[in-house]
Amino acid sequence: MALVALGVCGGIGAYKAVEVARGLQQRGHDVAAVLTANAARFVGPLTFEAITRRPVAGDQFAPGVNAQIEHIALASDLQLLLVVPATANILGKFANGIADDFLSALYLATTAPVLVAPAMNTNMLAHPAVAANLDRLAERGVRFVEPGEGYLACGWVGRGRLAEPADVVAAADRMLGAGRSLAGRRVLVTAGPTVEDLDPVRYLGNRSSGRMGYAIAAEALARGAQVDLVAGPTALEPPAGAEVFRVRGAEEMRTAVMARVAGDGDAVDLVVMVAAVADYTPAGGARDAKLLRDRDELVLTLRRTPDILAALGRWRAGRDRPVLVGFAAEVGDPVARAREKLRRKQVDLVVANDVSRPGAGFGGNTNVATLVTDTEAEEIPLGTKRELARVLLDRVEPRLAPLASGSEGAT
Ligand code: CTP
């Protein structure tokens, strides 16, 4: 089941949006209606509230609404923004980044796919201003349910009549299905740092924020995967829908990961080891009592932690799953070192981060990376961690073993 935000604009076709809401529900989707001020003049919000059994979003500035920053909350939860009917006005706002009401702000705030069903007078539709806006939106990846005779690459022709509700629902359903390429898959992601306790109050740690791992978990969830997130200490809010296992040290992370991968449950299809696992831990474990400041020099003896990724590589030998992805923080030329790691740990792909480059690595929202396989090295330019997560999963999906029989088929 997906959450669809159904934007409704002020046009005579607004009543047909009621049928679209029903059709989406019949296909098992959850619908949150968002009405513009003019839409509410054509169809009462109460109609949508009764059908969707959810409050109708409309007035961004109503008391109580902004306190929860509702358009942001909805924007991050939804899987599709569908606008029926889309007027020339809303298309103009979307194309130009104007956000003066709930629906236009939602469009800017969401990263979900957008599908619009335009409807307007023939001359309006043919106007170069509207045609330019539609072209611009199409370039940005917005999809259309064609009105009348449809959208041609050279411009718009047609009567501008809203597409039939059943066609709109089918197009929305196709888009939602197309995005669920990991349906029936089980994905395990490790994220964040591990911390190695020295005594009851001190530990050895690192600067990993967990953001990259959480972005991969969120992207896998959006694609329909069942996601286990094994997370070291981080302050981040985990993505909704992930099963979260909190751990502290490398040894605890190893136990949690191996139990999930090698345990009796469903086979794991993909493991992405994003966690910055400590390489060393105090020999003999954490001291029971707090270390005292009673000497001028303190020598700590450390021993190597288990290499979880290498253990997974050894465990997998002779099996067809899981696909194994590692991360490597390198400086200088990351490809050669990443490839050496890939072979040594017997994994399929290493995401090499040159942490010396601006915008890469720990803490921030962006990353620059090279995806290194046995034969290829693909540079991914500076982008958000979520964008890198998308590219990574796009590359990994073709490597997944066929779905175990009885699992839900990916579309
Ligand atoms: N990793 C792991 N267990 C460890 C250390 C690292 O599973 N004890 C995983 C990380 O999650 C990451 C990859 O291995 O996916 C990173 O390896 P890295 O620490 O860069 O490799 P090392 O073998 O430690 O090599 P070096 O530090 O010498 O570069």
Coordinates of C-alpha atoms and ligand atoms in Angstrom, one line a residue:
M1 CA 0.0 0.0 0.0
A2 CA 1.3 3.4 -0.9
L3 CA 0.4 6.9 0.3
V4 CA -0.8 9.1 -2.5
A5 CA -1.2 12.9 -2.0
L6 CA -4.1 13.8 -4.3
G7 CA -3.9 17.5 -5.2
V8 CA -7.1 18.9 -6.5
C9 CA -7.3 22.3 -8.3
G10 CA -10.1 24.7 -9.1
G11 CA -11.6 23.4 -12.4
I12 CA -14.8 21.8 -13.4
G13 CA -13.1 18.4 -13.5
A14 CA -12.5 18.7 -9.7
Y15 CA -15.5 16.4 -9.1
K16 CA -13.8 13.6 -11.0
A17 CA -11.0 13.7 -8.5
V18 CA -13.4 12.1 -6.1
E19 CA -13.7 9.1 -8.4
V20 CA -9.9 9.0 -8.7
A21 CA -9.6 8.9 -4.8
R22 CA -12.0 6.0 -4.7
G23 CA -10.2 4.1 -7.5
L24 CA -6.8 4.5 -5.7
Q25 CA -8.4 3.2 -2.5
Q26 CA -9.8 0.2 -4.4
R27 CA -6.3 -0.6 -5.5
G28 CA -5.2 -0.6 -1.9
H29 CA -3.6 2.8 -1.7
D30 CA -4.0 5.4 1.1
V31 CA -5.1 8.8 -0.2
A32 CA -4.4 12.2 1.4
A33 CA -6.4 15.0 -0.4
V34 CA -4.9 18.4 -0.8
L35 CA -7.3 21.0 -2.1
T36 CA -6.5 24.5 -3.4
A37 CA -8.7 27.3 -2.3
N38 CA -10.5 27.3 -5.7
A39 CA -10.9 23.5 -5.7
A40 CA -12.9 23.9 -2.5
R41 CA -15.4 26.1 -4.4
F42 CA -16.1 23.2 -6.8
V43 CA -16.1 20.3 -4.4
G44 CA -16.4 20.5 -0.6
P45 CA -13.5 19.3 1.4
L46 CA -16.0 17.2 3.5
T47 CA -16.5 15.0 0.5
F48 CA -12.8 14.1 0.3
E49 CA -12.6 13.8 4.1
A50 CA -15.4 11.3 4.1
I51 CA -14.0 9.2 1.3
T52 CA -10.3 9.3 2.3
R53 CA -11.0 9.2 6.1
R54 CA -8.2 11.6 6.5
P55 CA -8.2 15.4 7.2
V56 CA -8.0 17.4 4.0
A57 CA -5.0 19.6 3.7
G58 CA -5.7 23.0 2.2
D59 CA -4.9 26.1 4.2
Q60 CA -1.2 26.2 4.9
F61 CA -1.8 29.0 7.4
A62 CA -4.7 27.6 9.4
P63 CA -4.0 27.6 13.1
G64 CA -2.2 24.4 14.2
V65 CA -1.2 23.5 10.7
N66 CA 2.2 25.3 10.5
A67 CA 3.1 24.2 14.0
Q68 CA 3.5 20.7 12.6
I69 CA 4.9 21.9 9.3
E70 CA 2.3 19.6 7.6
H71 CA 3.4 20.0 4.0
I72 CA 6.9 18.8 5.0
A73 CA 5.6 15.9 7.0
L74 CA 3.3 14.8 4.2
A75 CA 6.0 15.5 1.6
S76 CA 8.4 13.0 3.2
D77 CA 5.8 10.3 3.7
L78 CA 4.1 10.1 0.3
Q79 CA 5.0 7.8 -2.5
L80 CA 3.3 9.8 -5.3
L81 CA 2.0 13.3 -5.7
L82 CA -0.9 13.2 -8.1
V83 CA -2.7 16.4 -9.3
V84 CA -6.2 16.1 -10.7
P85 CA -7.2 18.3 -12.4
A86 CA -4.0 20.4 -12.9
T87 CA -4.9 23.9 -13.9
A88 CA -2.7 26.3 -15.9
N89 CA -2.2 28.2 -12.7
I90 CA -0.8 25.2 -10.6
L91 CA 1.4 24.1 -13.6
G92 CA 2.8 27.7 -13.7
K93 CA 3.6 27.6 -10.0
F94 CA 5.2 24.1 -10.2
A95 CA 7.3 25.1 -13.2
N96 CA 8.5 28.3 -11.5
G97 CA 9.0 27.2 -7.9
I98 CA 6.2 29.4 -6.5
A99 CA 5.0 28.1 -3.2
D100 CA 2.1 30.2 -2.0
D101 CA -0.3 27.5 -0.9
F102 CA -0.2 24.0 0.6
L103 CA -0.2 22.2 -2.8
S104 CA 2.5 24.2 -4.4
A105 CA 4.7 24.0 -1.3
L106 CA 4.1 20.3 -1.2
Y107 CA 5.4 20.0 -4.8
L108 CA 8.7 21.7 -3.8
A109 CA 9.0 19.8 -0.6
T110 CA 8.6 16.2 -1.9
T111 CA 11.1 14.0 -3.6
A112 CA 8.3 11.5 -4.6
P113 CA 7.4 11.1 -8.3
V114 CA 4.8 13.6 -9.6
L115 CA 2.0 12.8 -12.0
V116 CA -0.4 15.5 -13.2
A117 CA -3.6 15.3 -15.2
P118 CA -4.0 18.8 -16.8
A119 CA -7.4 20.1 -17.7
M120 CA -8.1 23.5 -19.2
N121 CA -9.6 25.4 -22.1
T122 CA -8.1 24.6 -25.5
N123 CA -6.5 28.0 -26.0
M124 CA -5.0 28.1 -22.6
L125 CA -3.5 24.7 -23.2
A126 CA -2.1 25.8 -26.5
H127 CA -0.6 29.0 -25.1
P128 CA 3.2 29.2 -25.3
A129 CA 3.4 30.1 -21.6
V130 CA 1.6 26.9 -20.6
A131 CA 3.4 24.8 -23.2
A132 CA 6.7 26.1 -21.9
N133 CA 5.8 25.2 -18.3
L134 CA 4.7 21.7 -19.3
D135 CA 8.0 21.2 -21.2
R136 CA 9.9 22.4 -18.2
L137 CA 8.1 20.0 -15.9
A138 CA 8.5 17.1 -18.3
E139 CA 12.2 17.8 -18.4
R140 CA 12.3 17.6 -14.6
G141 CA 10.7 14.2 -14.7
V142 CA 7.0 15.1 -14.0
R143 CA 4.7 12.7 -15.8
F144 CA 1.4 13.5 -17.4
V145 CA -1.9 11.8 -18.0
E146 CA -2.8 13.3 -21.4
P147 CA -5.8 15.4 -21.8
G148 CA -7.8 15.0 -25.0
E149 CA -5.5 14.4 -27.9
G150 CA -2.4 14.6 -25.8
Y151 CA 1.1 15.9 -25.3
L152 CA 3.3 15.9 -28.3
A153 CA 7.1 16.5 -28.2
C154 CA 6.6 19.6 -30.4
G155 CA 4.0 21.2 -28.1
W156 CA 0.5 20.7 -26.9
V157 CA -2.6 20.0 -29.0
G158 CA -6.0 18.7 -27.8
R159 CA -9.1 19.9 -26.3
G160 CA -7.9 20.1 -22.7
R161 CA -10.5 17.8 -21.3
L162 CA -9.5 15.9 -18.1
A163 CA -8.5 12.3 -18.7
E164 CA -11.0 9.7 -17.5
P165 CA -10.6 8.9 -13.8
A166 CA -10.0 5.2 -14.6
D167 CA -7.1 6.2 -16.9
V168 CA -5.6 8.5 -14.2
V169 CA -5.8 5.7 -11.6
A170 CA -4.2 3.2 -13.9
A171 CA -1.3 5.6 -14.7
A172 CA -0.8 6.3 -11.0
D173 CA -0.8 2.6 -10.2
R174 CA 1.7 1.9 -12.9
M175 CA 4.0 4.6 -11.5
L176 CA 3.7 3.3 -8.0
G177 CA 4.4 -0.3 -9.2
A178 CA 7.4 0.8 -11.3
G179 CA 8.9 2.4 -8.2
R180 CA 8.6 -0.8 -6.2
S181 CA 11.5 -2.7 -7.7
L182 CA 12.5 -4.2 -4.4
A183 CA 9.1 -5.6 -3.5
G184 CA 9.6 -9.0 -1.9
R185 CA 13.2 -8.4 -1.2
R186 CA 15.0 -8.3 2.2
V187 CA 17.7 -5.7 2.6
L188 CA 20.0 -5.3 5.6
V189 CA 21.8 -2.0 6.0
T190 CA 24.3 -1.1 8.7
A191 CA 24.7 2.5 9.6
G192 CA 26.5 4.9 11.9
P193 CA 29.6 4.5 13.9
T194 CA 30.4 1.7 16.3
V195 CA 31.8 2.8 19.7
E196 CA 34.3 0.7 21.7
D197 CA 33.9 1.1 25.4
L198 CA 37.1 1.7 27.5
D199 CA 35.4 1.9 30.8
P200 CA 31.9 2.7 32.1
V201 CA 32.1 6.4 30.9
R202 CA 34.6 6.5 28.0
Y203 CA 34.8 5.0 24.6
L204 CA 36.6 5.1 21.3
G205 CA 34.4 6.3 18.5
N206 CA 34.4 8.0 15.1
R207 CA 32.6 10.8 13.3
S208 CA 30.0 8.8 11.3
S209 CA 26.6 10.4 11.5
G210 CA 24.6 7.5 10.1
R211 CA 23.1 9.7 7.4
M212 CA 24.3 7.7 4.4
G213 CA 23.1 4.4 5.8
Y214 CA 19.8 5.8 6.7
A215 CA 19.4 7.3 3.2
I216 CA 20.0 3.8 1.7
A217 CA 17.5 2.3 4.1
A218 CA 14.9 4.9 3.2
E219 CA 15.4 4.4 -0.5
A220 CA 15.2 0.6 -0.2
L221 CA 11.9 1.0 1.8
A222 CA 10.5 3.4 -0.9
R223 CA 11.3 0.6 -3.4
G224 CA 9.2 -1.8 -1.4
A225 CA 11.9 -3.8 0.4
Q226 CA 11.7 -5.2 3.9
V227 CA 14.5 -3.4 5.6
D228 CA 16.6 -4.3 8.7
L229 CA 18.7 -1.4 9.9
V230 CA 21.5 -2.3 12.2
A231 CA 22.6 1.0 13.6
G232 CA 25.4 2.1 15.9
P233 CA 24.8 5.0 18.2
T234 CA 23.3 7.9 16.2
A235 CA 20.8 10.7 17.0
L236 CA 19.0 10.3 13.7
E237 CA 15.3 9.4 13.5
P238 CA 15.1 6.0 11.6
P239 CA 13.0 5.9 8.4
A240 CA 9.5 4.7 9.0
G241 CA 9.0 1.0 8.2
A242 CA 12.5 -0.2 8.9
E243 CA 13.1 -2.8 11.6
V244 CA 15.8 -1.1 13.7
F245 CA 18.4 -3.0 15.8
R246 CA 20.6 -0.7 18.0
V247 CA 24.1 -1.8 18.7
R248 CA 27.2 -0.2 20.3
G249 CA 30.4 -2.0 19.5
A250 CA 31.8 -3.9 16.5
E251 CA 31.4 -7.3 18.1
E252 CA 27.7 -6.6 18.9
M253 CA 27.2 -5.4 15.3
R254 CA 28.8 -8.6 14.0
T255 CA 26.4 -10.7 16.1
A256 CA 23.4 -8.7 15.0
V257 CA 24.3 -8.9 11.3
M258 CA 25.3 -12.5 11.2
A259 CA 22.1 -13.5 13.1
R260 CA 20.0 -11.8 10.4
V261 CA 22.0 -13.1 7.4
A262 CA 22.9 -16.6 8.6
G263 CA 19.9 -17.2 10.9
D264 CA 16.8 -19.3 10.1
G265 CA 14.6 -16.5 8.7
D266 CA 14.0 -15.5 5.1
A267 CA 17.1 -15.2 3.0
V268 CA 18.6 -11.7 2.9
D269 CA 19.0 -10.5 -0.7
L270 CA 21.3 -7.6 -0.1
V271 CA 23.6 -6.3 2.6
V272 CA 24.9 -2.8 2.5
M273 CA 27.7 -2.3 5.1
V274 CA 27.7 1.5 5.5
A275 CA 28.6 1.5 9.1
A276 CA 32.0 2.9 10.1
V277 CA 33.0 -0.1 12.1
A278 CA 35.8 0.5 14.6
D279 CA 38.9 -1.4 13.4
Y280 CA 40.3 -1.8 17.0
T281 CA 38.8 -2.3 20.4
P282 CA 40.4 -2.3 23.9
A283 CA 42.1 -5.7 24.4
G284 CA 40.3 -7.6 27.1
G285 CA 37.1 -5.5 26.7
A286 CA 35.9 -2.5 28.7
R287 CA 37.2 -2.2 32.2
D288 CA 34.6 -2.6 34.9
A289 CA 35.8 0.4 36.9
K290 CA 36.4 3.9 35.6
L291 CA 40.1 4.6 34.6
L292 CA 41.7 6.9 37.2
R293 CA 43.9 9.9 36.3
D294 CA 46.7 8.5 38.4
R295 CA 49.6 8.4 35.9
D296 CA 51.3 10.7 33.4
E297 CA 51.1 8.3 30.5
L298 CA 48.5 5.9 29.7
V299 CA 49.1 3.1 27.2
L300 CA 46.1 1.3 25.8
T301 CA 46.4 -2.1 24.2
L302 CA 44.0 -2.5 21.3
R303 CA 43.1 -5.6 19.3
R304 CA 41.5 -5.9 15.9
T305 CA 37.8 -6.1 15.7
P306 CA 36.2 -8.8 13.6
D307 CA 35.8 -7.7 9.9
I308 CA 32.0 -8.1 9.5
L309 CA 32.0 -7.6 5.7
A310 CA 34.8 -10.1 5.2
A311 CA 33.0 -12.6 7.4
L312 CA 29.9 -12.1 5.2
G313 CA 32.0 -12.7 2.1
R314 CA 33.3 -16.0 3.5
W315 CA 29.9 -17.1 4.6
R316 CA 28.4 -16.4 1.2
A317 CA 30.9 -18.5 -0.7
G318 CA 28.9 -21.0 -2.7
R319 CA 25.6 -19.2 -2.2
D320 CA 23.7 -17.0 -4.6
R321 CA 22.8 -14.3 -2.0
P322 CA 23.1 -11.9 -0.5
V323 CA 24.7 -9.3 -2.8
L324 CA 27.4 -7.6 -0.7
V325 CA 28.2 -3.9 -0.8
G326 CA 30.9 -2.2 1.2
F327 CA 31.8 1.4 1.8
A328 CA 35.4 2.6 1.9
A329 CA 36.6 6.0 3.1
E330 CA 39.8 6.7 1.2
V331 CA 42.0 9.6 0.4
G332 CA 43.7 10.2 -2.9
D333 CA 42.8 7.8 -5.7
P334 CA 40.2 5.5 -4.1
V335 CA 39.6 3.1 -7.0
A336 CA 42.7 0.9 -6.6
R337 CA 42.3 0.5 -2.9
A338 CA 38.6 -0.1 -3.1
R339 CA 39.2 -2.8 -5.7
E340 CA 41.8 -4.5 -3.5
K341 CA 39.2 -4.4 -0.7
L342 CA 36.5 -5.8 -2.9
R343 CA 38.6 -8.8 -3.8
R344 CA 40.0 -9.4 -0.3
K345 CA 36.6 -9.2 1.3
Q346 CA 34.9 -11.1 -1.6
V347 CA 32.2 -8.4 -2.1
D348 CA 30.3 -7.3 -5.3
L349 CA 30.6 -3.5 -5.1
V350 CA 32.5 -1.0 -3.0
V351 CA 31.4 2.6 -2.7
A352 CA 34.6 4.5 -2.4
N353 CA 34.5 7.9 -0.8
D354 CA 37.3 10.3 -1.2
V355 CA 36.8 11.9 2.2
S356 CA 39.4 14.6 1.5
R357 CA 37.1 16.1 -1.1
P358 CA 34.7 18.9 -0.2
G359 CA 31.1 17.7 0.2
A360 CA 32.1 14.1 0.8
G361 CA 32.1 11.8 3.8
F362 CA 31.0 12.0 7.3
G363 CA 28.4 14.4 8.8
G364 CA 27.0 16.4 5.9
N365 CA 24.0 15.7 3.6
T366 CA 26.1 15.3 0.4
N367 CA 28.5 12.8 -0.9
V368 CA 30.9 12.3 -3.8
A369 CA 31.7 8.7 -4.6
T370 CA 33.0 6.1 -7.0
L371 CA 31.1 2.8 -7.4
V372 CA 33.8 0.2 -7.8
T373 CA 33.1 -3.3 -9.1
D374 CA 35.6 -6.0 -10.3
T375 CA 35.6 -4.5 -13.8
E376 CA 34.1 -1.0 -13.5
A377 CA 34.5 2.3 -11.7
E378 CA 31.7 4.8 -12.0
E379 CA 32.1 8.3 -10.6
I380 CA 29.0 9.7 -9.0
P381 CA 29.2 13.5 -8.9
L382 CA 28.4 15.6 -5.8
G383 CA 24.8 15.1 -4.8
T384 CA 22.7 14.3 -1.8
K385 CA 23.1 11.1 0.1
R386 CA 19.6 10.1 -1.0
E387 CA 20.7 10.6 -4.7
L388 CA 23.7 8.4 -4.2
A389 CA 21.4 5.8 -2.5
R390 CA 19.2 5.8 -5.6
V391 CA 22.1 5.3 -8.1
L392 CA 23.6 2.6 -5.9
L393 CA 20.4 0.6 -5.7
D394 CA 19.8 1.1 -9.4
R395 CA 23.2 -0.5 -10.0
V396 CA 22.7 -3.3 -7.4
E397 CA 19.2 -4.4 -8.5
P398 CA 20.3 -6.2 -11.7
R399 CA 22.8 -8.3 -9.5
L400 CA 20.1 -9.6 -7.2
A401 CA 19.4 -13.4 -7.3
P402 CA 16.0 -14.4 -8.7
L403 CA 13.3 -14.0 -6.1
A404 CA 12.7 -17.1 -4.0
S405 CA 9.5 -18.8 -5.1
G406 CA 6.4 -17.6 -3.2
S407 CA 7.7 -14.1 -2.8
E408 CA 5.8 -11.2 -4.1
G409 CA 6.9 -10.4 -7.6
A410 CA 8.6 -7.1 -8.4
T411 CA 6.9 -5.3 -11.3
Ligands
CTP1 N1 34.0 -3.2 7.9 C1 33.5 -4.3 8.6 N2 34.1 -4.7 9.8 C2 35.2 -4.0 10.2 C3 35.7 -2.9 9.5 C4 35.0 -2.5 8.4 O1 32.5 -4.8 8.2 N3 35.7 -4.4 11.4 C5 33.3 -2.8 6.7 C6 32.7 -1.4 6.7 O2 31.4 -1.4 7.1 C7 32.8 -1.0 5.3 C8 34.1 -1.6 4.8 O3 34.3 -2.7 5.6 O4 31.8 -1.4 4.4 C9 35.2 -0.6 5.1 O5 36.4 -1.2 5.2 P1 37.6 -0.4 5.7 O6 37.6 -0.1 7.1 O7 37.8 0.8 4.8 O8 38.6 -1.5 5.3 P2 39.8 -2.1 6.2 O9 39.8 -3.5 5.9 O10 39.7 -1.7 7.6 O11 41.0 -1.4 5.5 P3 41.8 -0.1 5.8 O12 41.2 0.5 7.1 O13 43.1 -0.6 5.9 O14 41.6 0.8 4.6

